[in-house]
Short mmCIF file of C-alpha atoms in Angstrom, two decimals:
data_model
loop_
_atom_site.label_atom_id
_atom_site.label_comp_id
_atom_site.label_asym_id
_atom_site.label_seq_id
_atom_site.Cartn_x
_atom_site.Cartn_y
_atom_site.Cartn_z
CA MET W 19 -8.13 13.17 -28.75
CA SER W 20 -8.92 12.74 -24.70
CA GLU W 21 -8.79 15.80 -22.86
CA LYS W 22 -5.77 14.34 -21.31
CA GLU W 23 -3.91 13.75 -24.69
CA LYS W 24 -4.74 17.21 -25.44
CA TYR W 25 -3.27 19.16 -22.20
CA THR W 26 -0.10 16.74 -22.10
CA GLU W 27 0.67 17.41 -25.89
CA LEU W 28 -0.08 21.55 -25.22
CA VAL W 29 2.45 21.05 -21.78
CA ARG W 30 4.77 19.07 -23.84
CA GLU W 31 5.20 21.95 -26.47
CA ILE W 32 5.42 24.39 -23.75
CA PHE W 33 8.44 22.64 -21.98
CA SER W 34 9.98 22.34 -25.71
CA ARG W 35 10.48 25.86 -25.67
CA ASP W 36 13.07 25.15 -22.62
CA SER W 37 17.10 25.20 -23.56
CA SER W 38 16.92 21.82 -21.40
CA PRO W 39 14.59 19.04 -20.67
CA ARG W 40 12.25 20.13 -17.29
CA LEU W 41 13.09 17.21 -14.37
CA ALA W 42 9.92 16.28 -12.54
CA CYS W 43 10.45 14.67 -8.90
CA VAL W 44 7.27 12.86 -7.75
CA HIS W 45 7.90 11.84 -4.06
CA SER W 46 4.66 9.16 -2.78
CA TYR W 47 3.95 8.44 0.97
CA GLY W 48 2.15 5.32 2.24
CA CYS W 49 0.91 2.34 0.83
CA GLN W 50 1.63 0.35 -2.39
CA GLN W 51 -1.34 1.64 -3.80
CA ASN W 52 -0.29 5.44 -3.12
CA VAL W 53 3.16 3.71 -4.75
CA SER W 54 2.12 2.60 -7.89
CA ASP W 55 0.17 6.33 -7.84
CA GLY W 56 2.91 7.89 -7.88
CA GLU W 57 4.59 5.93 -10.37
CA ARG W 58 1.99 7.18 -13.04
CA ILE W 59 2.24 10.29 -12.10
CA ALA W 60 5.86 10.05 -12.93
CA GLY W 61 4.64 8.63 -16.42
CA MET W 62 2.03 10.96 -17.27
CA LEU W 63 5.29 13.97 -16.78
CA SER W 64 7.52 11.91 -18.62
CA GLU W 65 4.96 11.86 -21.30
CA MET W 66 4.61 15.60 -20.93
CA GLY W 67 8.56 16.18 -21.69
CA CYS W 68 9.99 15.59 -18.12
CA GLY W 69 13.05 13.79 -17.01
CA ILE W 70 12.44 11.94 -13.52
CA THR W 71 14.68 13.03 -10.84
CA ASN W 72 15.07 11.77 -7.29
CA ASP W 73 16.71 15.04 -6.14
CA MET W 74 14.26 17.51 -5.10
CA ASN W 75 17.00 20.06 -5.07
CA GLU W 76 17.33 20.03 -8.97
CA ALA W 77 13.40 19.17 -9.78
CA ASP W 78 11.39 21.85 -11.53
CA ILE W 79 8.13 20.27 -11.12
CA ILE W 80 7.45 18.83 -7.50
CA VAL W 81 4.54 16.76 -6.58
CA LEU W 82 3.89 15.22 -3.12
CA ASN W 83 1.72 12.45 -3.20
CA THR W 84 0.20 11.85 0.61
CA CYS W 85 -1.52 9.54 2.57
CA ALA W 86 -3.75 10.06 4.75
CA VAL W 87 -4.17 6.62 7.40
CA ARG W 88 -2.52 8.14 10.90
CA GLU W 89 -1.64 11.75 11.53
CA ASN W 90 1.98 11.10 11.82
CA ALA W 91 1.95 10.94 8.20
CA GLU W 92 0.55 14.24 7.76
CA LEU W 93 2.12 15.93 9.83
CA LYS W 94 5.33 14.74 8.16
CA VAL W 95 4.18 16.42 4.16
CA PHE W 96 3.09 19.32 6.54
CA GLY W 97 6.53 19.73 8.10
CA ASN W 98 7.95 18.72 4.29
CA ILE W 99 5.78 21.35 2.40
CA GLY W 100 7.34 24.22 4.96
CA GLU W 101 10.66 23.40 3.47
CA LEU W 102 9.68 23.59 -0.07
CA LYS W 103 9.85 27.21 0.22
CA HIS W 104 13.35 27.76 0.19
CA LEU W 105 13.01 26.21 -3.41
CA LYS W 106 10.78 27.77 -4.48
CA GLU W 107 12.50 31.35 -3.08
CA LYS W 108 15.53 30.43 -5.03
CA ASN W 109 13.38 29.15 -8.13
CA PRO W 110 9.78 31.22 -8.07
CA ASP W 111 9.29 28.85 -11.66
CA LEU W 112 9.28 25.93 -10.00
CA ILE W 113 5.64 23.95 -9.85
CA ILE W 114 4.79 22.28 -6.57
CA ALA W 115 1.75 19.86 -6.43
CA VAL W 116 0.15 17.96 -3.33
CA CYS W 117 -2.03 15.23 -4.21
CA GLY W 118 -3.46 12.24 -3.34
CA CYS W 119 -5.48 11.64 0.00
CA MET W 120 -4.67 14.10 1.81
CA ALA W 121 -4.94 16.80 -0.32
CA GLN W 122 -8.56 14.93 -1.33
CA GLN W 123 -9.66 16.16 1.77
CA GLU W 124 -11.59 19.67 1.72
CA HIS W 125 -10.41 20.80 5.09
CA ILE W 126 -6.87 19.91 4.26
CA ALA W 127 -7.42 21.19 0.75
CA GLU W 128 -8.12 24.60 2.16
CA LYS W 129 -5.41 24.38 5.03
CA ILE W 130 -2.86 24.00 1.76
CA ARG W 131 -4.23 27.15 -0.16
CA LYS W 132 -4.26 29.53 2.75
CA THR W 133 -0.88 28.44 4.57
CA TYR W 134 1.24 27.04 2.04
CA LYS W 135 1.57 29.95 -0.28
CA GLN W 136 4.63 28.01 -2.30
CA VAL W 137 1.91 25.45 -3.75
CA ASP W 138 0.79 25.77 -7.31
CA ILE W 139 -1.12 22.82 -7.71
CA VAL W 140 -3.71 20.18 -5.27
CA PHE W 141 -5.58 17.77 -6.47
CA GLY W 142 -7.25 14.11 -4.92
CA THR W 143 -7.37 10.71 -5.46
CA PHE W 144 -10.45 10.95 -8.22
CA ALA W 145 -8.08 13.89 -10.15
CA LEU W 146 -4.81 11.99 -10.94
CA ALA W 147 -5.09 11.80 -14.56
CA GLU W 148 -6.12 15.77 -14.99
CA LEU W 149 -2.79 16.72 -13.54
CA PRO W 150 -1.96 17.76 -17.60
CA ARG W 151 -5.07 20.42 -17.33
CA LEU W 152 -4.00 21.34 -14.07
CA ILE W 153 0.26 21.83 -15.26
CA TYR W 154 -0.93 23.80 -18.40
CA ASN W 155 -3.28 26.35 -16.31
CA VAL W 156 -0.67 26.76 -14.22
CA LEU W 157 1.75 27.19 -17.28
CA THR W 158 -0.66 29.84 -18.79
CA GLU W 159 -3.06 31.06 -15.76
CA ARG W 160 -0.15 31.97 -13.26
CA LYS W 161 -2.42 30.50 -10.59
CA PRO W 162 -2.35 28.41 -8.34
CA GLN W 163 -5.07 24.94 -9.23
CA CYS W 164 -7.78 23.04 -6.83
CA ASP W 165 -9.36 19.83 -7.99
CA ILE W 166 -10.54 17.79 -5.21
CA SER W 167 -14.38 16.41 -6.45
CA GLU W 168 -14.85 13.66 -6.53
CA ARG W 169 -15.26 11.26 -9.73
CA ARG W 170 -17.24 8.04 -9.75
CA GLU W 171 -15.62 6.42 -13.24
CA ASP W 172 -11.92 6.77 -12.15
CA VAL W 173 -11.23 3.05 -13.44
CA TYR W 174 -7.89 4.58 -15.52
CA GLU W 175 -6.40 2.27 -17.92
CA ASP W 176 -4.67 5.26 -20.53
CA ILE W 177 -2.00 6.46 -17.60
CA PRO W 178 1.70 4.92 -18.51
CA ALA W 179 3.82 4.26 -15.46
CA VAL W 180 7.80 4.70 -14.69
CA ARG W 181 8.62 1.58 -12.04
CA SER W 182 11.00 2.23 -9.43
CA CYS W 183 12.03 -1.01 -9.82
CA ARG W 184 12.32 -2.87 -13.09
CA TYR W 185 11.41 -6.37 -11.13
CA LYS W 186 8.78 -5.50 -9.05
CA ALA W 187 5.62 -3.94 -9.66
CA GLY W 188 2.54 -2.81 -8.32
CA VAL W 189 -1.23 -3.75 -10.41
CA SER W 190 -4.29 -2.11 -9.07
CA VAL W 191 -6.83 -4.65 -9.91
CA MET W 192 -9.42 -1.81 -7.81
CA TYR W 193 -9.52 1.00 -6.38
CA GLY W 194 -11.61 2.52 -3.38
CA CYS W 195 -13.97 0.39 -0.29
CA ASN W 196 -16.98 -0.21 1.06
CA ASN W 197 -16.21 -1.78 4.69
CA PHE W 198 -16.50 1.81 5.81
CA CYS W 199 -14.48 0.68 9.19
CA THR W 200 -15.13 3.67 11.73
CA TYR W 201 -11.64 4.58 12.25
CA CYS W 202 -10.83 4.41 8.62
CA ILE W 203 -10.41 7.42 6.23
CA VAL W 204 -10.10 5.11 3.19
CA PRO W 205 -13.66 5.14 2.03
CA TYR W 206 -14.19 8.69 1.76
CA VAL W 207 -10.81 9.81 0.27
CA ARG W 208 -11.28 7.02 -2.15
CA GLY W 209 -14.40 6.97 -3.18
CA ARG W 210 -16.85 3.34 -3.48
CA GLU W 211 -14.79 0.17 -4.46
CA ARG W 212 -14.45 0.20 -8.54
CA SER W 213 -13.26 -2.95 -10.36
CA ARG W 214 -10.87 -3.21 -13.61
CA THR W 215 -11.41 -5.99 -16.34
CA PRO W 216 -9.51 -8.91 -15.60
CA GLU W 217 -8.36 -8.81 -20.14
CA ASN W 218 -6.88 -5.24 -18.65
CA ILE W 219 -5.19 -6.57 -15.83
CA ILE W 220 -3.92 -9.45 -17.13
CA ASN W 221 -2.66 -7.77 -20.31
CA GLU W 222 -0.62 -5.51 -18.08
CA ILE W 223 1.07 -8.13 -16.06
CA THR W 224 1.90 -10.39 -18.97
CA SER W 225 3.53 -7.03 -20.54
CA LEU W 226 5.37 -6.66 -16.87
CA VAL W 227 6.18 -10.05 -17.03
CA ASN W 228 7.72 -10.17 -21.34
CA ASP W 229 9.84 -7.25 -19.48
CA GLY W 230 11.26 -9.03 -17.16
CA CYS W 231 9.37 -8.88 -14.16
CA LYS W 232 9.40 -11.09 -11.81
CA GLU W 233 7.05 -10.25 -8.47
CA ILE W 234 3.70 -8.60 -9.35
CA MET W 235 1.44 -7.01 -5.95
CA LEU W 236 -2.10 -6.86 -6.59
CA LEU W 237 -3.48 -3.34 -4.96
CA GLY W 238 -7.07 -2.66 -3.70
CA GLN W 239 -8.17 -1.59 -0.38
CA ASN W 240 -10.12 -4.63 -0.13
CA VAL W 241 -8.70 -6.73 -2.75
CA ASN W 242 -10.81 -9.99 -2.10
CA SER W 243 -13.94 -8.20 -2.90
CA TYR W 244 -13.13 -7.22 -6.26
CA GLY W 245 -15.31 -8.16 -9.36
CA LYS W 246 -18.53 -6.43 -8.00
CA GLY W 247 -20.23 -5.27 -10.60
CA LEU W 248 -18.15 -6.69 -13.43
CA GLU W 249 -19.72 -8.41 -16.19
CA PRO W 250 -19.29 -11.09 -16.94
CA LYS W 251 -19.44 -12.06 -13.54
CA ILE W 252 -15.48 -13.02 -11.73
CA ASP W 253 -14.68 -12.87 -8.15
CA PHE W 254 -10.87 -12.41 -6.56
CA PRO W 255 -10.13 -16.63 -6.73
CA GLU W 256 -10.64 -16.50 -10.59
CA LEU W 257 -8.71 -14.01 -11.12
CA LEU W 258 -6.13 -15.05 -9.19
CA ARG W 259 -6.19 -18.70 -11.41
CA ARG W 260 -6.75 -16.50 -14.48
CA ILE W 261 -3.17 -14.88 -13.62
CA ASN W 262 -1.39 -17.87 -12.62
CA ARG W 263 -2.03 -19.33 -15.92
CA ILE W 264 -0.04 -16.58 -17.67
CA ASP W 265 3.31 -17.83 -18.74
CA GLY W 266 7.00 -16.79 -17.21
CA ASP W 267 8.76 -17.15 -14.07
CA PHE W 268 7.20 -14.91 -11.34
CA ARG W 269 5.15 -15.06 -8.57
CA VAL W 270 2.20 -13.20 -6.91
CA ARG W 271 0.90 -11.37 -3.81
CA PHE W 272 -1.52 -9.15 -3.18
CA MET W 273 -2.60 -6.43 -0.64
CA SER W 274 -5.04 -6.34 1.61
CA PRO W 275 -7.46 -9.21 1.76
CA HIS W 276 -9.94 -8.62 4.51
CA PRO W 277 -10.92 -11.29 6.64
CA LYS W 278 -15.32 -10.82 5.67
CA ASP W 279 -14.09 -11.75 2.13
CA ALA W 280 -11.96 -14.54 3.47
CA THR W 281 -13.88 -17.46 1.74
CA PRO W 282 -12.43 -21.63 1.31
CA ASP W 283 -11.91 -20.74 -2.08
CA PHE W 284 -10.41 -17.44 -1.75
CA ILE W 285 -7.55 -19.63 0.47
CA ASP W 286 -8.19 -22.83 -1.94
CA ALA W 287 -6.94 -21.13 -5.06
CA ILE W 288 -4.47 -19.93 -2.91
CA ALA W 289 -2.81 -23.14 -2.71
CA GLU W 290 -3.87 -24.65 -6.26
CA CYS W 291 -1.50 -21.67 -7.65
CA ASP W 292 2.28 -22.35 -8.31
CA LYS W 293 2.77 -18.81 -8.82
CA ILE W 294 0.46 -17.47 -6.07
CA CYS W 295 2.51 -17.03 -2.89
CA LYS W 296 2.10 -19.11 -0.09
CA SER W 297 1.74 -15.77 2.40
CA ILE W 298 -1.50 -13.87 3.45
CA HIS W 299 -1.62 -10.77 5.19
CA LEU W 300 -4.69 -10.45 7.07
CA PRO W 301 -5.69 -7.85 8.57
CA LEU W 302 -7.02 -8.90 12.80
CA GLN W 303 -6.76 -5.29 14.18
CA SER W 304 -8.17 -6.34 17.43
CA GLY W 305 -9.31 -9.32 19.44
CA SER W 306 -11.73 -8.08 20.83
CA ASP W 307 -15.15 -8.81 19.82
CA ARG W 308 -16.97 -6.04 21.51
CA ILE W 309 -14.41 -4.10 19.59
CA LEU W 310 -14.33 -5.46 16.32
CA LYS W 311 -18.14 -4.40 16.29
CA ALA W 312 -17.18 -1.05 17.24
CA MET W 313 -14.68 -1.10 14.81
CA ASN W 314 -17.00 -1.97 12.14
CA ARG W 315 -15.40 -4.93 10.87
CA ARG W 316 -18.21 -7.64 10.54
CA TYR W 317 -16.37 -10.66 11.71
CA THR W 318 -15.56 -12.11 14.95
CA VAL W 319 -12.74 -13.42 16.62
CA GLU W 320 -13.76 -17.08 15.96
CA ASP W 321 -14.69 -16.16 12.48
CA TYR W 322 -11.39 -14.82 11.89
CA MET W 323 -10.25 -17.82 13.55
CA LYS W 324 -11.97 -20.38 10.94
CA ILE W 325 -10.24 -18.79 7.96
CA VAL W 326 -6.69 -19.12 9.86
CA ASP W 327 -7.53 -22.42 10.59
CA TYR W 328 -8.89 -23.39 6.95
CA ALA W 329 -5.75 -21.47 5.39
CA ARG W 330 -3.31 -23.65 7.40
CA ARG W 331 -5.37 -26.88 7.44
CA VAL W 332 -4.38 -26.67 3.25
CA MET W 333 -1.39 -24.86 3.63
CA PRO W 334 1.00 -25.36 6.60
CA ASP W 335 3.41 -23.69 5.94
CA ILE W 336 1.80 -20.74 5.15
CA SER W 337 3.40 -17.25 6.26
CA ILE W 338 0.37 -15.43 8.19
CA THR W 339 0.54 -11.66 8.43
CA THR W 340 -2.09 -8.86 10.53
CA ASP W 341 -2.72 -5.28 10.81
CA ILE W 342 -3.60 -4.25 14.63
CA ILE W 343 -5.17 -1.97 15.94
CA VAL W 344 -4.00 -0.69 19.95
CA GLY W 345 -6.33 2.18 22.07
CA PHE W 346 -9.60 2.15 19.73
CA PRO W 347 -11.56 4.27 21.70
CA ASN W 348 -12.92 3.24 25.09
CA GLU W 349 -10.73 -0.59 24.73
CA THR W 350 -10.05 -1.90 28.08
CA TYR W 351 -7.38 -4.23 29.04
CA GLU W 352 -9.80 -6.88 28.59
CA ASP W 353 -10.32 -6.68 25.73
CA PHE W 354 -6.51 -5.77 24.65
CA LEU W 355 -5.89 -9.12 26.48
CA GLY W 356 -7.89 -10.84 23.67
CA THR W 357 -5.82 -9.30 20.95
CA LEU W 358 -2.92 -10.96 22.49
CA ASP W 359 -4.93 -14.10 23.00
CA VAL W 360 -5.39 -14.20 18.75
CA MET W 361 -1.45 -13.53 18.73
CA LYS W 362 -0.52 -16.79 20.36
CA ARG W 363 -3.56 -18.93 18.76
CA VAL W 364 -2.03 -18.12 15.15
CA LYS W 365 1.52 -17.21 15.98
CA PHE W 366 1.51 -14.21 13.27
CA ASP W 367 5.00 -14.19 11.56
CA ASN W 368 4.78 -10.51 11.73
CA ILE W 369 2.62 -7.79 12.69
CA TYR W 370 2.06 -3.89 11.89
CA SER W 371 0.94 -2.60 14.40
CA PHE W 372 -0.22 1.21 15.23
CA ILE W 373 -1.34 3.15 18.57
CA TYR W 374 -5.28 4.00 17.09
CA SER W 375 -4.76 7.35 15.73
CA LYS W 376 -7.69 9.84 15.30
CA ARG W 377 -9.36 10.72 11.75
CA ARG W 378 -11.56 13.95 10.91
CA GLY W 379 -14.30 12.22 9.27
CA THR W 380 -14.45 8.98 10.82
CA LYS W 381 -17.28 7.84 13.25
CA ALA W 382 -14.62 7.01 15.59
CA ALA W 383 -13.12 10.61 15.72
CA GLU W 384 -16.13 11.51 17.51
CA MET W 385 -16.19 8.68 19.91
CA GLU W 386 -15.36 9.72 23.47
CA ASP W 387 -12.22 7.69 24.28
CA HIS W 388 -11.39 7.04 27.88
CA THR W 389 -8.44 4.98 27.30
CA SER W 390 -5.13 6.44 28.55
CA ASP W 391 -2.62 7.30 26.43
CA GLU W 392 -0.64 6.25 29.07
CA ASP W 393 -2.32 2.29 29.06
CA LYS W 394 -2.10 2.59 25.58
CA GLY W 395 2.00 3.01 24.99
CA LYS W 396 2.49 0.25 27.69
CA TRP W 397 -0.57 -2.07 25.90
CA PHE W 398 1.56 -1.29 22.60
CA ARG W 399 5.37 -2.27 24.34
CA GLU W 400 3.40 -5.70 25.56
CA LEU W 401 2.11 -6.63 22.42
CA LEU W 402 5.23 -6.02 20.48
CA ALA W 403 7.04 -8.04 23.02
CA LEU W 404 4.78 -11.01 22.43
CA GLN W 405 5.58 -10.94 18.48
CA ARG W 406 9.21 -10.82 19.34
CA GLU W 407 9.14 -13.78 21.33
CA ILE W 408 6.35 -15.28 19.14
CA SER W 409 8.44 -14.55 15.91
CA ASP W 410 12.06 -15.90 17.05
CA GLU W 411 10.18 -19.33 17.90
CA TYR W 412 7.64 -20.05 14.45
CA TYR W 413 10.77 -18.58 12.94
CA LYS W 414 12.63 -21.76 13.15
CA ARG W 415 10.11 -23.64 11.93
CA PHE W 416 12.32 -22.41 8.63
CA MET W 417 15.27 -24.35 9.63
CA GLY W 418 17.13 -26.58 7.20
CA LYS W 419 14.80 -25.62 5.11
CA THR W 420 15.08 -24.16 1.16
CA MET W 421 13.76 -21.03 0.88
CA LYS W 422 12.63 -19.64 -2.83
CA VAL W 423 13.83 -16.28 -2.69
CA LEU W 424 14.13 -12.99 -5.18
CA PHE W 425 16.76 -10.26 -3.50
CA ASP W 426 16.41 -7.19 -3.58
CA GLY W 427 19.39 -4.80 -2.14
CA PRO W 428 22.33 -5.28 0.01
CA SER W 429 22.81 -6.22 3.67
CA ARG W 430 23.57 -3.66 6.23
CA ARG W 431 26.09 -7.03 6.57
CA GLU W 432 29.11 -5.86 4.35
CA GLY W 433 28.78 -9.18 1.84
CA TYR W 434 25.32 -9.87 2.16
CA ILE W 435 22.49 -9.69 0.35
CA THR W 436 18.72 -9.25 1.35
CA GLY W 437 15.32 -10.42 0.20
CA LYS W 438 12.20 -11.59 0.42
CA SER W 439 10.75 -15.51 0.24
CA ASP W 440 7.43 -16.73 -0.70
CA GLU W 441 6.45 -16.95 2.66
CA PHE W 442 6.90 -12.85 2.79
CA VAL W 443 10.18 -13.75 5.12
CA ILE W 444 13.18 -11.88 5.17
CA VAL W 445 16.63 -13.88 4.28
CA GLU W 446 19.91 -12.92 4.32
CA ALA W 447 22.52 -14.72 2.37
CA LYS W 448 26.24 -13.87 1.28
CA GLY W 449 25.98 -12.98 -2.27
CA THR W 450 26.81 -10.49 -4.98
CA ALA W 451 24.76 -7.24 -6.92
CA SER W 452 24.52 -9.37 -9.30
CA ASP W 453 21.73 -11.40 -7.62
CA ILE W 454 19.48 -8.74 -6.88
CA GLY W 455 16.31 -9.28 -8.88
CA THR W 456 16.75 -12.92 -9.57
CA PHE W 457 15.16 -16.04 -8.21
CA LYS W 458 17.41 -17.92 -5.56
CA ASN W 459 17.02 -20.92 -3.53
CA VAL W 460 18.75 -20.63 -0.43
CA LYS W 461 19.05 -23.17 2.41
CA ILE W 462 18.20 -21.70 6.40
CA THR W 463 20.98 -21.78 8.43
CA GLU W 464 20.00 -19.08 11.57
CA THR W 465 16.71 -17.75 12.73
CA HIS W 466 16.01 -14.75 14.31
CA ASN W 467 12.83 -12.89 15.56
CA TRP W 468 12.86 -10.82 12.05
CA ALA W 469 14.63 -12.45 9.66
CA VAL W 470 15.79 -16.12 8.81
CA CYS W 471 19.63 -16.39 7.12
CA GLY W 472 21.47 -19.45 4.50
CA ASP W 473 23.40 -20.34 1.78
CA ILE W 474 22.65 -19.64 -1.76
CA THR W 475 22.52 -23.11 -3.64
CA ASP W 476 21.85 -22.81 -6.60
#
């Protein structure tokens, strides 16, 4: 019996003495990797005998699974931790835990311990499987617990997940990052790259598909560097090809690849595999070689364009989305114009753009910055305006085409539902609740700069 199993049974035995089951609420912030971690946290709590609720007011255990990528995310978490104080006052037996990327940082963990006395447990990304032990210690010792130690071998294969959606699932293929982009905290809070074995990945996806899952999102901080250190050798294109051979009606996405690892074979695998969606989220970050070097991105604008040009040559209708940072330290307007130029050349279907957020512990945080906040805000608005124009024009290429769509919820318009096409484009159509969670073919009759609309044809 493993340590996790031992403490799971001990906690379950304590909880079994209650007259009614304890309820646990897990709230995850940030990226889809965090969402996946949150589902595994819920899985462990379920193993300990807890029911799962989305209502913090009725929970006996609350877990805030945090994100550290941007300052606003941290401020929101601190605000939410503060709001939990009144719940603790109402229910002194309430267990409050804060975990994830924020909690992995020593100065954040110390701030939580000193300032937010209502928090019982603080644990980092490396201590995910330690949750049963930490809860047991709180229950028996009646004092706060903290575990932010770094472990090198945290590729967990024995943690169940309580999935938040029956027809879509994230599957981690690797953890950590070796890139050390100067603006990014991820390598410090997620550690170095560790890949899961292909056998375990294939088994998990096969089980999900057999249970009716329609969309699999492969997750990793640098997903297309998958396989480094594994024996026998395997890389991400080969993993895609093996997943494509799994029987069933499902599709596969992945998040997020790095341009430096986007080889021709990576593009070819997407093109030849019918279950791999013809869309790539390829973070650009900047269209200035000077800024890319300062970011330690390890590619140039022309390197990036070669990837895009090859992808468009083998898949003319491929959808390409990206991340862009505006206002990196000492960015000039000339640098920013380089970003706009790349946007015009690539014609991204969508962008996820942010004004640079200083992250303590990163190299960029130590850089002097002579670019004003006013200029950063002005450039940011200019970038969004350009993307609206590009999306408005570029989405017209789908007019009259039939797109395969997985519908995932109601639209704001009464009688309509929305979903995503294989190209990761938002599609709206008339439909009913019975269509949600199913694939439908939709003939496109309208295009906008944020979505397309059409009629279900099957």
